[in-house]
PDB file of C-alpha atoms and ligand atoms in Angstrom:
ATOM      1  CA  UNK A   1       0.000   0.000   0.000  1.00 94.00           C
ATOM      2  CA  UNK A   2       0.990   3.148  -0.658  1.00 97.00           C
ATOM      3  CA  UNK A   3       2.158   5.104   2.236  1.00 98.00           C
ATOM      4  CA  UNK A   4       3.376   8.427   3.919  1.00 98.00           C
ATOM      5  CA  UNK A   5       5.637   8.178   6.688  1.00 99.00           C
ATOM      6  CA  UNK A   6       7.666  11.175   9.112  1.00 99.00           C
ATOM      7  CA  UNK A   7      11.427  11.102   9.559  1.00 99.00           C
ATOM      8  CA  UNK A   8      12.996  13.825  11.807  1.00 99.00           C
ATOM      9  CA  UNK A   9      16.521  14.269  11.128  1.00 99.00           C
ATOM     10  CA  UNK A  10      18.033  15.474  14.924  1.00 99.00           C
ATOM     11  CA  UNK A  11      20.139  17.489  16.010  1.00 99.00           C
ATOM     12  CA  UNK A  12      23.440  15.419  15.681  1.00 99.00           C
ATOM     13  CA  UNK A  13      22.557  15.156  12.100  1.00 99.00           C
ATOM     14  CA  UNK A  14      22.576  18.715  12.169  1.00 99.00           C
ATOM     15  CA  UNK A  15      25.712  19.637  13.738  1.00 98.00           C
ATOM     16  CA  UNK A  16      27.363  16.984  11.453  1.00 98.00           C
ATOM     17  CA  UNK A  17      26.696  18.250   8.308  1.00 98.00           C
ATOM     18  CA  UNK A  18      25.043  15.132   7.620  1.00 99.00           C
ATOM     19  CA  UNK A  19      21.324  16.162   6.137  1.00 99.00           C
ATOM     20  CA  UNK A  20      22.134  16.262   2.412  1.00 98.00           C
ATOM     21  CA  UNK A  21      24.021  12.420   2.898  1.00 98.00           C
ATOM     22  CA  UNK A  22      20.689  11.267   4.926  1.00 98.00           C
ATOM     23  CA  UNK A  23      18.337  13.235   2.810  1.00 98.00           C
ATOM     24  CA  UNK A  24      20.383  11.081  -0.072  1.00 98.00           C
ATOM     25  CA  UNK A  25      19.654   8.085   1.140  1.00 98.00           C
ATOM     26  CA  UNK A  26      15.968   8.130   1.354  1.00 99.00           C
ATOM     27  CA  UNK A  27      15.872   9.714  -2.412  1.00 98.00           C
ATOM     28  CA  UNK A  28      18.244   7.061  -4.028  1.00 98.00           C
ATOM     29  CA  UNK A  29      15.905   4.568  -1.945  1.00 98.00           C
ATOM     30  CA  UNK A  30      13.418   5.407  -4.481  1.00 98.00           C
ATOM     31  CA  UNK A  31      11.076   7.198  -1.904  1.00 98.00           C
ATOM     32  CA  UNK A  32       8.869   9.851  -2.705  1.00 98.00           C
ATOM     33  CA  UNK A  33       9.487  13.404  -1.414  1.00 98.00           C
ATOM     34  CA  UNK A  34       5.726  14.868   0.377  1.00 98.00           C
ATOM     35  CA  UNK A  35       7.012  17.130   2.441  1.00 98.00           C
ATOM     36  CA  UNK A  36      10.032  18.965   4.331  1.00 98.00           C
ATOM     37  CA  UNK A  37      10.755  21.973   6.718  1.00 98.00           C
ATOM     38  CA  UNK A  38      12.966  22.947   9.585  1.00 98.00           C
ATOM     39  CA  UNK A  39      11.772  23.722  12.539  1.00 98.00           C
ATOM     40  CA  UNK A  40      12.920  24.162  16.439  1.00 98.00           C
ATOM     41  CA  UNK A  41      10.818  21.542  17.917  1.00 98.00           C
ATOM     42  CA  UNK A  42       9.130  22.644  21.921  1.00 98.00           C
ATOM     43  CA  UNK A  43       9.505  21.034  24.893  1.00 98.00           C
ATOM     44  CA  UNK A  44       5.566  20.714  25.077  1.00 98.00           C
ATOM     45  CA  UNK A  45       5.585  19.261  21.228  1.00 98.00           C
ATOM     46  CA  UNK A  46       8.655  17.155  22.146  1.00 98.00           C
ATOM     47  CA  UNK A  47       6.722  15.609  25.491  1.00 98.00           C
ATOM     48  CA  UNK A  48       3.410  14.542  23.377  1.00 98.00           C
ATOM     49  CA  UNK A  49       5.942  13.263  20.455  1.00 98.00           C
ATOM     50  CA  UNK A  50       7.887  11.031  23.044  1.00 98.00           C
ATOM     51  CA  UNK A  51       5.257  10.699  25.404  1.00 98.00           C
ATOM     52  CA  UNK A  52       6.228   6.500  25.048  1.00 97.00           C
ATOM     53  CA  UNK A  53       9.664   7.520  26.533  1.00 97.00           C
ATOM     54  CA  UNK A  54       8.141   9.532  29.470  1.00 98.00           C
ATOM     55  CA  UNK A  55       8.833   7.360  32.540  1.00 98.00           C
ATOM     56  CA  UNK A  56      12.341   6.971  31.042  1.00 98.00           C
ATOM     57  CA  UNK A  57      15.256   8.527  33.330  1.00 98.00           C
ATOM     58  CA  UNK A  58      16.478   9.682  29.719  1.00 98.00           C
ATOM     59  CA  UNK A  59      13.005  11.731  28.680  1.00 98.00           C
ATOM     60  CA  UNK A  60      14.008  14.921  30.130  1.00 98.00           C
ATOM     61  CA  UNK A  61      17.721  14.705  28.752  1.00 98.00           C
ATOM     62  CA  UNK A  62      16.435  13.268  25.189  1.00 98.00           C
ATOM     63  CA  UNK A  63      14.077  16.378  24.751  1.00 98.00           C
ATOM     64  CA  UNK A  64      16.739  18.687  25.576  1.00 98.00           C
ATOM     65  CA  UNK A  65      19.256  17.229  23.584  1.00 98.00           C
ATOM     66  CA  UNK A  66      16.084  17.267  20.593  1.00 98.00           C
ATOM     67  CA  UNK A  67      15.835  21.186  21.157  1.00 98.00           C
ATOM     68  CA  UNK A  68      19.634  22.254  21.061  1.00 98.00           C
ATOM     69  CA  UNK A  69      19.107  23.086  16.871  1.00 98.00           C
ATOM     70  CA  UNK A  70      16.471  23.011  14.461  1.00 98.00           C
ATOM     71  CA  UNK A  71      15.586  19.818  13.239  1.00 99.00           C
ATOM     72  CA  UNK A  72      14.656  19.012   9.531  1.00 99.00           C
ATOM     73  CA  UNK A  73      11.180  17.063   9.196  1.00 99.00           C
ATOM     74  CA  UNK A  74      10.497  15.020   6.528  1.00 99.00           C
ATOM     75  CA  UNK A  75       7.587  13.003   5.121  1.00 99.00           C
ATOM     76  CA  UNK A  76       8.662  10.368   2.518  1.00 99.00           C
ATOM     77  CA  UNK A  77       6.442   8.319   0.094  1.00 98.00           C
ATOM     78  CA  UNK A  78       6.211   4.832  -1.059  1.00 98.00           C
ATOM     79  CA  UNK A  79       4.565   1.613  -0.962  1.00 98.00           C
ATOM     80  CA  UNK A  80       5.212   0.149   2.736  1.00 98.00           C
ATOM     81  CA  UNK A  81       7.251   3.393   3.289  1.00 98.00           C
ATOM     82  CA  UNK A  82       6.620   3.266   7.470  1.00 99.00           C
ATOM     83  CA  UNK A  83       8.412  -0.255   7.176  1.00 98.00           C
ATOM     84  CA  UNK A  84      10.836   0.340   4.381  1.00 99.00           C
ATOM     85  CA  UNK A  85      12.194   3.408   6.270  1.00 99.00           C
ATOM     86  CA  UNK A  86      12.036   1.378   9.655  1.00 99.00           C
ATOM     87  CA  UNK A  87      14.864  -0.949   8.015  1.00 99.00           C
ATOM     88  CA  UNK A  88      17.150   1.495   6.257  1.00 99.00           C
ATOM     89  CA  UNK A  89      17.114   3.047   9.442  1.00 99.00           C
ATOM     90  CA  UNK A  90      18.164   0.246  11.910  1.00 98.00           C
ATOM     91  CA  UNK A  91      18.609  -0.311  15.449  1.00 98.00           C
ATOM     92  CA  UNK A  92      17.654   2.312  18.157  1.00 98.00           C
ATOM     93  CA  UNK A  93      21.175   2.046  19.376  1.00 98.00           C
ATOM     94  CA  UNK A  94      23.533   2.909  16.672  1.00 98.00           C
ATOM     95  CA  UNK A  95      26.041   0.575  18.049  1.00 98.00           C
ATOM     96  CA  UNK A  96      24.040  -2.316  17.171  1.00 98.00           C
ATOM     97  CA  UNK A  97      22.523  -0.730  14.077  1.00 99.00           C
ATOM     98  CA  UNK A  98      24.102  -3.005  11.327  1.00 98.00           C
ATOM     99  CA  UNK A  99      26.507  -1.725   8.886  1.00 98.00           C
ATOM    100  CA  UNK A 100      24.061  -0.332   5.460  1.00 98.00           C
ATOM    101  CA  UNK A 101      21.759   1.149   7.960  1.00 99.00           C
ATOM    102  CA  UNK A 102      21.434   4.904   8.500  1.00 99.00           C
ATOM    103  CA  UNK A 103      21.705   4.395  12.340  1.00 99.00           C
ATOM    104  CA  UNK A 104      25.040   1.708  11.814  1.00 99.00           C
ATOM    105  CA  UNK A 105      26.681   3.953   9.469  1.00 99.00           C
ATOM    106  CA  UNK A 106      26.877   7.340  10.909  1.00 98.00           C
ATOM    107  CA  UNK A 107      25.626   6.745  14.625  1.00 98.00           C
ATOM    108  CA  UNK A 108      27.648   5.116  17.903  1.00 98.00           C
ATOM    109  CA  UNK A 109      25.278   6.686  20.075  1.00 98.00           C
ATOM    110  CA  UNK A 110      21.469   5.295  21.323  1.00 98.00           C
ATOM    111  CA  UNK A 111      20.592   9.063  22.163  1.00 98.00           C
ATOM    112  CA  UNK A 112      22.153  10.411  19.223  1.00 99.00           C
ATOM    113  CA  UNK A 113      20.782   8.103  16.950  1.00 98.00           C
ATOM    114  CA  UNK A 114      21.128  10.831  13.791  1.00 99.00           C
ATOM    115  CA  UNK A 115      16.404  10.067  12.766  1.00 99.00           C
ATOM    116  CA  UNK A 116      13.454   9.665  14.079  1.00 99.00           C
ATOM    117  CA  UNK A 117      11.233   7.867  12.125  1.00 99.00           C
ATOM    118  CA  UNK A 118       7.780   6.550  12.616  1.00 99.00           C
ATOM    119  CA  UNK A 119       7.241   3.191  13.930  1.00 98.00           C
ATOM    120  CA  UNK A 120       3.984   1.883  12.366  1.00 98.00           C
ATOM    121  CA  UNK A 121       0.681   3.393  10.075  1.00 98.00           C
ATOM    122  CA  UNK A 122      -0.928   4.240  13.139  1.00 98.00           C
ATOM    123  CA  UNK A 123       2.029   6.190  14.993  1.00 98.00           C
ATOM    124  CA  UNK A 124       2.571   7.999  11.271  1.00 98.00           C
ATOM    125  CA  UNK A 125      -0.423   8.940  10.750  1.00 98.00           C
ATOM    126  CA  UNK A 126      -0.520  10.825  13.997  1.00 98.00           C
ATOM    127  CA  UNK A 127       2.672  12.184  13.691  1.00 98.00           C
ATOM    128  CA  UNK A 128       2.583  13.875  10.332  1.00 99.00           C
ATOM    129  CA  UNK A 129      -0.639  15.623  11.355  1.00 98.00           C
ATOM    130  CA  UNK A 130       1.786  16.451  14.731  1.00 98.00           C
ATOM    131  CA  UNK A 131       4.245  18.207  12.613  1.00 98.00           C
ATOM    132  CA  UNK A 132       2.470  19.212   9.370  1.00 98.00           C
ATOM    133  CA  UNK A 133      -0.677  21.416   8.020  1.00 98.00           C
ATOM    134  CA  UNK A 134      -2.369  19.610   5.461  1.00 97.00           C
ATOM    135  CA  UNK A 135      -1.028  22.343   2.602  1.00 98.00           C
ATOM    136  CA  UNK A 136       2.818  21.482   3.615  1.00 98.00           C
ATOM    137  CA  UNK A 137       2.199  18.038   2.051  1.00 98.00           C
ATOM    138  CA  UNK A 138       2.679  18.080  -1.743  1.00 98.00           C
ATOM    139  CA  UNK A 139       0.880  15.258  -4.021  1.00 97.00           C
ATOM    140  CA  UNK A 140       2.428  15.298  -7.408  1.00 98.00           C
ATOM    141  CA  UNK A 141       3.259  13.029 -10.147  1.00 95.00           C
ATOM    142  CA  UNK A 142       6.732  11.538 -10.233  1.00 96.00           C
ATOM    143  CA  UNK A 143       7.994  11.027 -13.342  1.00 97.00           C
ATOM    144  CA  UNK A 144       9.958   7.533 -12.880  1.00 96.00           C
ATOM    145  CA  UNK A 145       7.014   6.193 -11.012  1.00 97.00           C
ATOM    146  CA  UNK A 146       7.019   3.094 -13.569  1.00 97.00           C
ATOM    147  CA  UNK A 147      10.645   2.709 -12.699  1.00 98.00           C
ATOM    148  CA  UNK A 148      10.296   2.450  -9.573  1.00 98.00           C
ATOM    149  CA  UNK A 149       7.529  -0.019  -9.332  1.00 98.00           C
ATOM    150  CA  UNK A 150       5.712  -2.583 -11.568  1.00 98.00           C
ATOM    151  CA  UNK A 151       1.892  -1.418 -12.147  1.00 95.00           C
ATOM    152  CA  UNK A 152       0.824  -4.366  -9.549  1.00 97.00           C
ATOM    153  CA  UNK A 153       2.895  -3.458  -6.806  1.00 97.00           C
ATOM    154  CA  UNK A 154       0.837   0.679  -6.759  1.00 94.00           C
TER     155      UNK A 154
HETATM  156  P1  IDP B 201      13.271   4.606  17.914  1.00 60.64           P
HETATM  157  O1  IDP B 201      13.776   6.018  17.682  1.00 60.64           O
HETATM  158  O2  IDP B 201      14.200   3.585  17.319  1.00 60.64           O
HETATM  159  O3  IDP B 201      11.832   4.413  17.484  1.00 60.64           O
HETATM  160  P2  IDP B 201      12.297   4.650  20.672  1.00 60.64           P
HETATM  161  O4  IDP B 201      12.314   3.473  21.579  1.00 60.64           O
HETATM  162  O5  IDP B 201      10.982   5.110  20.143  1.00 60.64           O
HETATM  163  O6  IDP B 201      13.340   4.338  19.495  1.00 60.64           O
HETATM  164  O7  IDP B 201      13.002   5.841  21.446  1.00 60.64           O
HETATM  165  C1  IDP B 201      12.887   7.154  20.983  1.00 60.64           C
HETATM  166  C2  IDP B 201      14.239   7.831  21.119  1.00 60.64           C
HETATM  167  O8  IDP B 201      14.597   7.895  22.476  1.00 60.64           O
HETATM  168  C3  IDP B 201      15.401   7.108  20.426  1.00 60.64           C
HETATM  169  O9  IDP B 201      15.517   7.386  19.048  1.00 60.64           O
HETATM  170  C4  IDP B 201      16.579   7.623  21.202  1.00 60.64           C
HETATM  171  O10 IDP B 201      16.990   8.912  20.717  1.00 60.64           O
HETATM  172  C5  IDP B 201      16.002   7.788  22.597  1.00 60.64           C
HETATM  173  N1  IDP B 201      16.316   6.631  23.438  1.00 60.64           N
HETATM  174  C6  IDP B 201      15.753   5.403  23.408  1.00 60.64           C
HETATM  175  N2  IDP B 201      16.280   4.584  24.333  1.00 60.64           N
HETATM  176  C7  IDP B 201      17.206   5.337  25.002  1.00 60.64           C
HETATM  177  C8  IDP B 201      18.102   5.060  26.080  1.00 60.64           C
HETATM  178  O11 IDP B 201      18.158   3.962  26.638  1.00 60.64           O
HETATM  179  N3  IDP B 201      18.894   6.101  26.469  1.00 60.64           N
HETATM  180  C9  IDP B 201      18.863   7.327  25.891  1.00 60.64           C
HETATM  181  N4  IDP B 201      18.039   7.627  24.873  1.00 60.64           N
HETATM  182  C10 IDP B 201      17.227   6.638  24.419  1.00 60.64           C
HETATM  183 MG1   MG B 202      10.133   5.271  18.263  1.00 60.64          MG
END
């Protein structure tokens, strides 16, 4: 099915210069671009957005570390996308993130993990109403479509 899914690129990412290479990855993927902006997420958006995490002893020190920069959002398009991006992204814990993932190729940290990305339909759904308006996600025709996918799999 075809499917939108959010990715926030942190901080780290940030600071490392590393957008354009993780930006890359999802494009050469063959995902669809819907959406993207930066924005300098609150500690009231950050609490509802990791509410999961919030018994954690690491909530308080994950939203600040979320809220030293901007952060780039994303939303990326593509049949299974919640999934497909789930597994390019890898482990929570970058040092068990395998090698070829985003996560085990630029990340040695569980905190600093370089993306957020959503974790199932549901949890995307929600989130990409969280973090955009309905006119900051673009629906367009993309050219290599038929390149991308055989007319069975869309
Ligand atoms: P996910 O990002 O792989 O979906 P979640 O369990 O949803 O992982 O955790 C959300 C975020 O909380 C992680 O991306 C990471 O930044 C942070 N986090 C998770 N577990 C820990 C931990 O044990 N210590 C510090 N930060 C953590
Ligand atoms: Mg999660």
């Amino acid at each position: 099915m075809m499917e939108k899914t959010l990715v926030i690129l942190k901080p780290c990412t940030l600071q490392r210069g590393l957008i354009g290479e993780v930006i890359s990855r999802f494009e050469q993927k063959g995902l669809i671009l819907a959406g993207m902006k930066m924005a300098w997420l609150s500690d009231e958006v950050l609490s509802e957005h990791y509410t999961h995490q919030k018994d954690k002893p690491f909530f308080q020190r994950l939203k600040d570390s979320m809220n030293t920069t901007p952060v780039v959002i994303c939303c990326w398009k593509g049949v299974d996308a919640v999934s497909v991006v789930r597994t390019m992204i890898g482990a929570t814990n970058g040092r068990n993130a395998l090698p070829g993932t985003i996560r085990g190729d630029y990340s040695v940290s569980v905190q600093e993990n370089i993306v957020h990305a959503s974790d199932s339909i549901e949890t995307a759904t929600v989130e990409l109403k969280r973090f955009f308006n309905d006119d900051e996600l673009f629906s367009y025709d993309p050219v290599l479509l038929s390149n991308l996918y055989a007319n069975d799999e869309i």
